[in-house]
GROMACS .gro file of C-alpha atoms in nm:
model
  386
    1MET     CA    1  28.097   2.112 -10.127
    2ILE     CA    2  27.739   2.222 -10.180
    3ASP     CA    3  27.495   1.937 -10.234
    4PRO     CA    4  27.241   2.081 -10.481
    5VAL     CA    5  26.964   1.852 -10.358
    6GLU     CA    6  27.015   1.948  -9.993
    7LEU     CA    7  27.031   2.317 -10.084
    8ALA     CA    8  26.709   2.276 -10.283
    9ARG     CA    9  26.546   2.116  -9.978
   10ASP     CA   10  26.665   2.399  -9.753
   11LEU     CA   11  26.522   2.657  -9.995
   12ILE     CA   12  26.188   2.475 -10.022
   13GLN     CA   13  26.163   2.471  -9.642
   14CYS     CA   14  26.156   2.852  -9.654
   15PRO     CA   15  25.783   2.936  -9.705
   16SER     CA   16  25.843   3.222  -9.949
   17VAL     CA   17  25.495   3.265 -10.095
   18THR     CA   18  25.482   3.590 -10.293
   19PRO     CA   19  25.562   3.853 -10.166
   20VAL     CA   20  25.694   3.701  -9.840
   21GLU     CA   21  26.071   3.646  -9.836
   22GLY     CA   22  26.035   3.353  -9.598
   23GLY     CA   23  26.409   3.319  -9.531
   24ALA     CA   24  26.493   3.195  -9.882
   25LEU     CA   25  26.692   3.502  -9.984
   26ASP     CA   26  26.865   3.506  -9.645
   27LEU     CA   27  26.975   3.146  -9.698
   28LEU     CA   28  27.094   3.209 -10.053
   29GLN     CA   29  27.281   3.522  -9.947
   30ARG     CA   30  27.465   3.338  -9.670
   31THR     CA   31  27.558   3.062  -9.914
   32LEU     CA   32  27.685   3.301 -10.180
   33GLU     CA   33  27.876   3.519  -9.936
   34GLY     CA   34  28.047   3.204  -9.813
   35MET     CA   35  28.161   3.152 -10.174
   36GLY     CA   36  28.304   3.505 -10.194
   37PHE     CA   37  28.015   3.687 -10.362
   38THR     CA   38  27.937   4.049 -10.279
   39CYS     CA   39  27.565   4.065 -10.206
   40HIS     CA   40  27.315   4.350 -10.220
   41ARG     CA   41  26.964   4.325 -10.079
   42LEU     CA   42  26.728   4.550 -10.272
   43LEU     CA   43  26.390   4.640 -10.125
   44PHE     CA   44  26.156   4.805 -10.372
   45SER     CA   45  25.804   4.937 -10.322
   46GLU     CA   46  25.537   5.120 -10.515
   47ASP     CA   47  25.199   5.259 -10.417
   48GLY     CA   48  24.931   4.994 -10.424
   49THR     CA   49  25.177   4.703 -10.444
   50PRO     CA   50  25.353   4.502 -10.173
   51ASP     CA   51  25.715   4.571 -10.079
   52VAL     CA   52  25.948   4.314 -10.234
   53ASP     CA   53  26.289   4.194 -10.117
   54ASN     CA   54  26.543   4.105 -10.388
   55LEU     CA   55  26.906   3.989 -10.407
   56TYR     CA   56  27.188   4.078 -10.644
   57ALA     CA   57  27.518   3.898 -10.593
   58ARG     CA   58  27.837   3.924 -10.798
   59LEU     CA   59  28.178   3.763 -10.792
   60GLY     CA   60  28.442   3.943 -10.997
   61ASP     CA   61  28.449   4.297 -11.132
   62SER     CA   62  28.539   4.253 -11.499
   63ARG     CA   63  28.339   4.167 -11.805
   64PRO     CA   64  28.180   3.960 -11.938
   65ASN     CA   65  27.927   3.939 -11.656
   66PHE     CA   66  27.747   3.605 -11.685
   67CYS     CA   67  27.423   3.617 -11.486
   68PHE     CA   68  27.184   3.360 -11.349
   69ALA     CA   69  26.836   3.507 -11.295
   70GLY     CA   70  26.546   3.357 -11.109
   71HIS     CA   71  26.305   3.386 -10.821
   72THR     CA   72  26.269   3.240 -10.475
   73ASP     CA   73  25.903   3.335 -10.442
   74VAL     CA   74  25.647   3.062 -10.501
   75VAL     CA   75  25.274   3.045 -10.565
   76PRO     CA   76  25.036   2.952 -10.281
   77THR     CA   77  25.009   2.583 -10.199
   78GLY     CA   78  24.637   2.547 -10.250
   79PRO     CA   79  24.457   2.300 -10.020
   80VAL     CA   80  24.732   2.163  -9.795
   81ASP     CA   81  24.529   1.852  -9.713
   82GLU     CA   82  24.542   1.752 -10.080
   83TRP     CA   83  24.922   1.728 -10.073
   84SER     CA   84  25.078   1.393  -9.996
   85ALA     CA   85  25.303   1.570  -9.741
   86ASP     CA   86  25.363   1.918  -9.602
   87PRO     CA   87  25.432   2.142  -9.906
   88PHE     CA   88  25.729   2.297  -9.727
   89ALA     CA   89  25.873   1.981  -9.572
   90ALA     CA   90  26.081   1.904  -9.884
   91ASP     CA   91  26.031   1.528  -9.852
   92ILE     CA   92  26.227   1.292 -10.074
   93ARG     CA   93  26.046   0.972 -10.167
   94ASP     CA   94  26.155   0.718 -10.428
   95GLY     CA   95  26.413   0.956 -10.570
   96VAL     CA   96  26.171   1.248 -10.604
   97LEU     CA   97  26.184   1.578 -10.415
   98TYR     CA   98  25.838   1.709 -10.323
   99GLY     CA   99  25.755   2.065 -10.224
  100ARG     CA  100  25.632   2.401 -10.342
  101GLY     CA  101  25.909   2.546 -10.555
  102ALA     CA  102  26.084   2.216 -10.629
  103SER     CA  103  26.059   2.269 -11.005
  104ASP     CA  104  25.965   2.638 -11.014
  105MET     CA  105  26.237   2.722 -10.941
  106LYS     CA  106  26.430   2.655 -10.620
  107GLY     CA  107  26.575   2.336 -10.765
  108ALA     CA  108  26.737   2.533 -11.046
  109ILE     CA  109  26.872   2.799 -10.808
  110ALA     CA  110  27.034   2.527 -10.598
  111ALA     CA  111  27.177   2.358 -10.908
  112PHE     CA  112  27.332   2.677 -11.041
  113THR     CA  113  27.477   2.767 -10.700
  114ALA     CA  114  27.641   2.426 -10.670
  115ALA     CA  115  27.766   2.448 -11.029
  116VAL     CA  116  27.932   2.782 -10.959
  117GLU     CA  117  28.108   2.639 -10.655
  118ARG     CA  118  28.251   2.360 -10.869
  119VAL     CA  119  28.375   2.611 -11.126
  120LEU     CA  120  28.534   2.823 -10.854
  121GLU     CA  121  28.746   2.529 -10.741
  122LYS     CA  122  28.966   2.620 -11.036
  123GLY     CA  123  29.007   2.976 -10.906
  124ALA     CA  124  28.793   3.282 -10.851
  125PRO     CA  125  28.740   3.534 -11.133
  126GLY     CA  126  29.053   3.742 -11.179
  127LYS     CA  127  29.258   3.505 -10.962
  128GLY     CA  128  29.356   3.236 -11.205
  129GLY     CA  129  28.996   3.140 -11.271
  130LEU     CA  130  28.732   3.280 -11.504
  131ASP     CA  131  28.813   3.585 -11.711
  132GLY     CA  132  28.501   3.778 -11.613
  133SER     CA  133  28.227   3.779 -11.350
  134ILE     CA  134  27.940   3.561 -11.235
  135SER     CA  135  27.627   3.715 -11.087
  136PHE     CA  136  27.287   3.618 -10.946
  137LEU     CA  137  26.977   3.830 -11.002
  138ILE     CA  138  26.713   3.681 -10.773
  139THR     CA  139  26.372   3.836 -10.713
  140GLY     CA  140  26.088   3.771 -10.472
  141ASP     CA  141  25.822   3.906 -10.710
  142GLU     CA  142  25.813   3.686 -11.022
  143GLU     CA  143  25.499   3.499 -10.923
  144GLY     CA  144  25.327   3.825 -10.822
  145PRO     CA  145  25.276   4.158 -10.997
  146SER     CA  146  25.639   4.163 -11.121
  147ILE     CA  147  25.658   4.533 -11.045
  148ASN     CA  148  25.907   4.556 -10.759
  149GLY     CA  149  26.141   4.278 -10.868
  150THR     CA  150  26.357   4.209 -11.172
  151LYS     CA  151  26.254   4.517 -11.367
  152LYS     CA  152  26.359   4.755 -11.090
  153MET     CA  153  26.673   4.555 -11.015
  154LEU     CA  154  26.783   4.598 -11.376
  155GLY     CA  155  26.726   4.972 -11.346
  156TRP     CA  156  26.936   4.974 -11.028
  157LEU     CA  157  27.219   4.796 -11.210
  158THR     CA  158  27.209   5.052 -11.491
  159GLU     CA  159  27.230   5.339 -11.240
  160ARG     CA  160  27.537   5.173 -11.089
  161GLY     CA  161  27.697   5.141 -11.430
  162GLU     CA  162  27.688   4.760 -11.418
  163ALA     CA  163  27.607   4.559 -11.728
  164LEU     CA  164  27.499   4.202 -11.792
  165ASP     CA  165  27.652   4.030 -12.094
  166ALA     CA  166  27.453   3.705 -12.096
  167CYS     CA  167  27.184   3.554 -11.878
  168ILE     CA  168  27.039   3.212 -11.802
  169VAL     CA  169  26.692   3.216 -11.642
  170GLY     CA  170  26.623   2.899 -11.447
  171GLU     CA  171  26.255   2.858 -11.532
  172PRO     CA  172  26.132   2.498 -11.573
  173THR     CA  173  26.141   2.491 -11.952
  174ASN     CA  174  26.137   2.116 -12.021
  175PRO     CA  175  25.793   1.969 -12.101
  176GLU     CA  176  25.867   1.597 -12.057
  177ARG     CA  177  26.231   1.531 -11.964
  178LEU     CA  178  26.542   1.728 -11.881
  179GLY     CA  179  26.708   1.846 -12.201
  180ASP     CA  180  26.394   1.863 -12.414
  181MET     CA  181  26.373   2.238 -12.454
  182MET     CA  182  26.523   2.579 -12.392
  183LYS     CA  183  26.340   2.907 -12.442
  184ILE     CA  184  26.506   3.161 -12.669
  185GLY     CA  185  26.211   3.400 -12.660
  186ARG     CA  186  25.854   3.437 -12.548
  187ARG     CA  187  25.529   3.549 -12.699
  188GLY     CA  188  25.387   3.880 -12.592
  189SER     CA  189  25.074   3.890 -12.379
  190MET     CA  190  24.802   4.152 -12.353
  191ASN     CA  191  24.449   4.165 -12.213
  192GLY     CA  192  24.154   4.357 -12.353
  193PHE     CA  193  23.853   4.468 -12.147
  194ILE     CA  194  23.544   4.571 -12.346
  195THR     CA  195  23.236   4.737 -12.203
  196VAL     CA  196  22.951   4.790 -12.451
  197LYS     CA  197  22.697   5.052 -12.351
  198GLY     CA  198  22.330   5.003 -12.431
  199VAL     CA  199  21.990   5.123 -12.317
  200GLN     CA  200  21.799   4.914 -12.066
  201GLY     CA  201  21.443   4.821 -12.148
  202HIS     CA  202  21.170   4.557 -12.161
  203THR     CA  203  21.234   4.258 -12.385
  204ALA     CA  204  20.881   4.294 -12.525
  205TYR     CA  205  20.963   4.646 -12.645
  206PRO     CA  206  21.313   4.620 -12.796
  207HIS     CA  207  21.253   4.929 -13.012
  208LEU     CA  208  21.263   5.132 -12.690
  209ALA     CA  209  21.598   4.989 -12.584
  210ASP     CA  210  21.943   4.915 -12.725
  211ASN     CA  211  22.069   4.564 -12.647
  212PRO     CA  212  22.447   4.566 -12.576
  213ALA     CA  213  22.452   4.185 -12.563
  214HIS     CA  214  22.376   4.167 -12.933
  215ARG     CA  215  22.646   4.421 -13.011
  216ILE     CA  216  22.915   4.253 -12.802
  217VAL     CA  217  22.848   3.918 -12.969
  218GLU     CA  218  22.909   4.078 -13.310
  219MET     CA  219  23.221   4.254 -13.184
  220LEU     CA  220  23.372   3.939 -13.037
  221HIS     CA  221  23.289   3.747 -13.352
  222ALA     CA  222  23.478   4.007 -13.555
  223LEU     CA  223  23.783   3.969 -13.329
  224THR     CA  224  23.788   3.590 -13.349
  225THR     CA  225  23.667   3.508 -13.699
  226LYS     CA  226  24.008   3.525 -13.871
  227PRO     CA  227  24.352   3.408 -13.750
  228LEU     CA  228  24.590   3.686 -13.651
  229ASP     CA  229  24.873   3.518 -13.846
  230GLU     CA  230  25.018   3.180 -13.933
  231GLY     CA  231  25.330   3.204 -13.718
  232SER     CA  232  25.687   3.314 -13.794
  233ASP     CA  233  26.031   3.154 -13.812
  234HIS     CA  234  26.065   3.095 -13.438
  235PHE     CA  235  25.709   3.151 -13.314
  236GLN     CA  236  25.381   2.967 -13.334
  237ALA     CA  237  25.070   3.149 -13.456
  238SER     CA  238  24.932   3.432 -13.242
  239THR     CA  239  24.604   3.359 -13.066
  240LEU     CA  240  24.313   3.559 -12.928
  241GLN     CA  241  24.105   3.386 -12.663
  242ILE     CA  242  23.791   3.519 -12.493
  243SER     CA  243  23.817   3.451 -12.122
  244THR     CA  244  23.482   3.581 -12.001
  245ILE     CA  245  23.156   3.747 -12.112
  246ASP     CA  246  22.961   3.912 -11.830
  247ILE     CA  247  22.621   4.079 -11.828
  248GLY     CA  248  22.504   4.008 -11.475
  249ASN     CA  249  22.136   4.028 -11.561
  250PRO     CA  250  21.915   3.808 -11.337
  251ALA     CA  251  21.592   3.903 -11.514
  252THR     CA  252  21.471   3.721 -11.824
  253ASN     CA  253  21.249   4.007 -11.942
  254VAL     CA  254  21.499   4.292 -11.916
  255ILE     CA  255  21.738   4.410 -12.187
  256PRO     CA  256  22.061   4.494 -12.001
  257ALA     CA  257  22.225   4.834 -11.996
  258ASN     CA  258  22.583   4.708 -12.034
  259ALA     CA  259  22.772   4.400 -12.150
  260ARG     CA  260  23.136   4.322 -12.072
  261ALA     CA  261  23.398   4.084 -12.206
  262VAL     CA  262  23.765   4.009 -12.145
  263PHE     CA  263  24.007   3.853 -12.392
  264ASN     CA  264  24.376   3.766 -12.396
  265ILE     CA  265  24.614   3.778 -12.693
  266ARG     CA  266  24.939   3.581 -12.703
  267PHE     CA  267  25.130   3.729 -12.994
  268ASN     CA  268  25.450   3.660 -13.184
  269ASP     CA  269  25.715   3.888 -13.333
  270LEU     CA  270  25.492   3.984 -13.626
  271HIS     CA  271  25.304   4.220 -13.393
  272SER     CA  272  25.351   4.466 -13.111
  273SER     CA  273  25.099   4.558 -12.844
  274ASP     CA  274  25.056   4.897 -13.016
  275SER     CA  275  24.984   4.747 -13.358
  276LEU     CA  276  24.738   4.501 -13.207
  277THR     CA  277  24.563   4.774 -13.009
  278ASP     CA  278  24.515   4.969 -13.332
  279TRP     CA  279  24.375   4.658 -13.501
  280ILE     CA  280  24.139   4.588 -13.208
  281ARG     CA  281  23.996   4.941 -13.215
  282LYS     CA  282  23.946   4.942 -13.591
  283THR     CA  283  23.780   4.599 -13.578
  284LEU     CA  284  23.548   4.699 -13.294
  285ASP     CA  285  23.459   5.031 -13.455
  286ALA     CA  286  23.362   4.854 -13.776
  287SER     CA  287  23.155   4.587 -13.603
  288ILE     CA  288  22.961   4.777 -13.336
  289GLY     CA  289  22.719   4.939 -13.577
  290ASP     CA  290  22.567   5.287 -13.599
  291GLY     CA  291  22.501   5.453 -13.269
  292GLY     CA  292  22.684   5.194 -13.062
  293ALA     CA  293  22.921   5.296 -12.785
  294TYR     CA  294  23.190   5.102 -12.604
  295ASP     CA  295  23.494   5.143 -12.380
  296LEU     CA  296  23.817   4.952 -12.434
  297GLU     CA  297  24.095   4.908 -12.180
  298VAL     CA  298  24.418   4.732 -12.276
  299GLN     CA  299  24.674   4.593 -12.030
  300VAL     CA  300  25.009   4.469 -12.163
  301SER     CA  301  25.204   4.207 -11.969
  302GLY     CA  302  25.497   4.202 -12.210
  303GLU     CA  303  25.605   4.229 -12.571
  304SER     CA  304  25.723   3.933 -12.774
  305PHE     CA  305  26.100   3.893 -12.792
  306LEU     CA  306  26.362   3.666 -12.939
  307THR     CA  307  26.727   3.600 -12.862
  308PRO     CA  308  26.842   3.478 -13.204
  309PRO     CA  309  27.030   3.147 -13.203
  310GLY     CA  310  27.396   3.222 -13.132
  311LYS     CA  311  27.668   3.182 -12.874
  312LEU     CA  312  27.445   3.153 -12.567
  313SER     CA  313  27.202   2.898 -12.712
  314ASP     CA  314  27.495   2.709 -12.865
  315VAL     CA  315  27.662   2.679 -12.525
  316VAL     CA  316  27.339   2.550 -12.363
  317SER     CA  317  27.288   2.300 -12.646
  318ALA     CA  318  27.646   2.175 -12.618
  319ALA     CA  319  27.607   2.129 -12.243
  320CYS     CA  320  27.289   1.924 -12.288
  321ARG     CA  321  27.455   1.709 -12.551
  322GLY     CA  322  27.757   1.654 -12.330
  323VAL     CA  323  27.562   1.562 -12.016
  324LEU     CA  324  27.244   1.406 -12.153
  325GLN     CA  325  27.322   1.325 -12.517
  326LEU     CA  326  27.014   1.531 -12.607
  327GLN     CA  327  26.969   1.827 -12.840
  328PRO     CA  328  26.712   2.066 -12.689
  329ASP     CA  329  26.452   2.235 -12.905
  330LEU     CA  330  26.480   2.613 -12.937
  331SER     CA  331  26.133   2.725 -12.834
  332THR     CA  332  25.930   3.040 -12.772
  333THR     CA  333  25.619   2.868 -12.634
  334GLY     CA  334  25.459   2.913 -12.294
  335GLY     CA  335  25.364   3.211 -12.087
  336THR     CA  336  25.562   3.511 -11.973
  337SER     CA  337  25.867   3.521 -11.746
  338ASP     CA  338  26.110   3.781 -11.619
  339ALA     CA  339  26.319   3.716 -11.928
  340ARG     CA  340  26.089   3.972 -12.090
  341PHE     CA  341  26.267   4.240 -11.886
  342ILE     CA  342  26.620   4.101 -11.918
  343LYS     CA  343  26.607   4.083 -12.299
  344ASP     CA  344  26.644   4.462 -12.312
  345TYR     CA  345  26.986   4.434 -12.144
  346CYS     CA  346  27.158   4.124 -12.282
  347PRO     CA  347  27.104   3.793 -12.464
  348VAL     CA  348  26.888   3.567 -12.247
  349VAL     CA  349  26.800   3.198 -12.260
  350GLU     CA  350  26.572   3.009 -12.023
  351PHE     CA  351  26.665   2.658 -11.915
  352GLY     CA  352  26.574   2.468 -11.600
  353LEU     CA  353  26.396   2.158 -11.474
  354VAL     CA  354  26.091   1.973 -11.603
  355GLY     CA  355  25.778   2.185 -11.562
  356GLN     CA  356  25.497   1.928 -11.557
  357THR     CA  357  25.412   1.983 -11.188
  358MET     CA  358  25.485   2.354 -11.144
  359HIS     CA  359  25.205   2.536 -10.959
  360LYS     CA  360  25.032   2.202 -10.895
  361ILE     CA  361  24.949   2.000 -10.587
  362ASP     CA  362  25.252   1.778 -10.507
  363GLU     CA  363  25.495   1.988 -10.712
  364ARG     CA  364  25.812   1.785 -10.746
  365ALA     CA  365  26.143   1.728 -10.921
  366ASP     CA  366  26.349   1.416 -10.973
  367VAL     CA  367  26.658   1.419 -10.754
  368ALA     CA  368  26.859   1.284 -11.048
  369ASP     CA  369  26.744   1.579 -11.261
  370ILE     CA  370  26.867   1.831 -11.005
  371VAL     CA  371  27.208   1.660 -11.006
  372ARG     CA  372  27.221   1.648 -11.385
  373LEU     CA  373  27.106   2.010 -11.413
  374THR     CA  374  27.400   2.103 -11.190
  375ASP     CA  375  27.631   1.924 -11.435
  376ILE     CA  376  27.469   2.109 -11.726
  377TYR     CA  377  27.501   2.449 -11.557
  378GLU     CA  378  27.868   2.380 -11.480
  379SER     CA  379  27.925   2.296 -11.845
  380ILE     CA  380  27.739   2.610 -11.955
  381ILE     CA  381  27.955   2.834 -11.735
  382ASN     CA  382  28.277   2.676 -11.857
  383GLY     CA  383  28.161   2.679 -12.217
  384TYR     CA  384  28.060   3.044 -12.208
  385PHE     CA  385  28.389   3.164 -12.064
  386GLU     CA  386  28.591   2.946 -12.298
   0.00000   0.00000   0.00000
């Protein structure tokens, strides 16, 4: 039988920093093939981005196809000498597993793999076991550009005529303790890049110049002076945050020629990136003043989405109540994840370990939580197919 903690350790010991595969997908593939899964390794590339190795594995050929999605890539360790041990040694001390990827999200991958093995003891799909299929959609690109990973894998599945009917993403969704929270959606995210064009000149002769710093201050004030909304049924209020204002002028007696600013909007289901882009342009046009000129570039990371409460969230809630005697909150908080791609194909819920130490020095997960997450995933699989 697969020990989820030992499998998590083995995965952590694979140094799979984005976009390097590091042996993690090889290990997972060998494990799943040993359980009877048919595995496909999918290498995708695109100009200007690194090649990315991905894994799709499926057991069974009928529907419904219940999928576990996640990533074996991890963020860089940061200063290794600040860790209490080698970030890829996967040390266990006082009941805690340390290592890069312990919570985000190799621990969850190991837990789901072990849970599937337990379920398969009752019989493989179509052979006296589950009436349907189980699949894994595992990328090596979630912590990177997210271009050559899950999004392209989903396109590959569509070309093959394969469909997903429900999906659990193993992101570390719990803020304090296992069972606190599942994600049934995410806010959208977009970045705006403003360049205001002026006329350089001497500060003693402002009538001979046009100061873009003054204009950009007014423009940013117009963007931030009123709330975007007050939230919706399942989402908190949208926010616009200025992340930087740059002029790069070392001289105190020179009016600069250009001023630049960057802002990020996290938005709920009351908006789309298109509607917000229209609002941004209208607001900037009204605030820049006569004769002012600016450039605006918008980059969209993802739209807001929601999987309405229903069968999938009910099954996850029931599993948490059964194992932990806790009722998880249905949340849409946090940043983006690959669930933003999966939501176009099937209902998707995110549920994994506690996320307090993800991306931090000494990332870690309680050994007991990995074991209990395995129990929860087993209950979710059984509950879904029942």
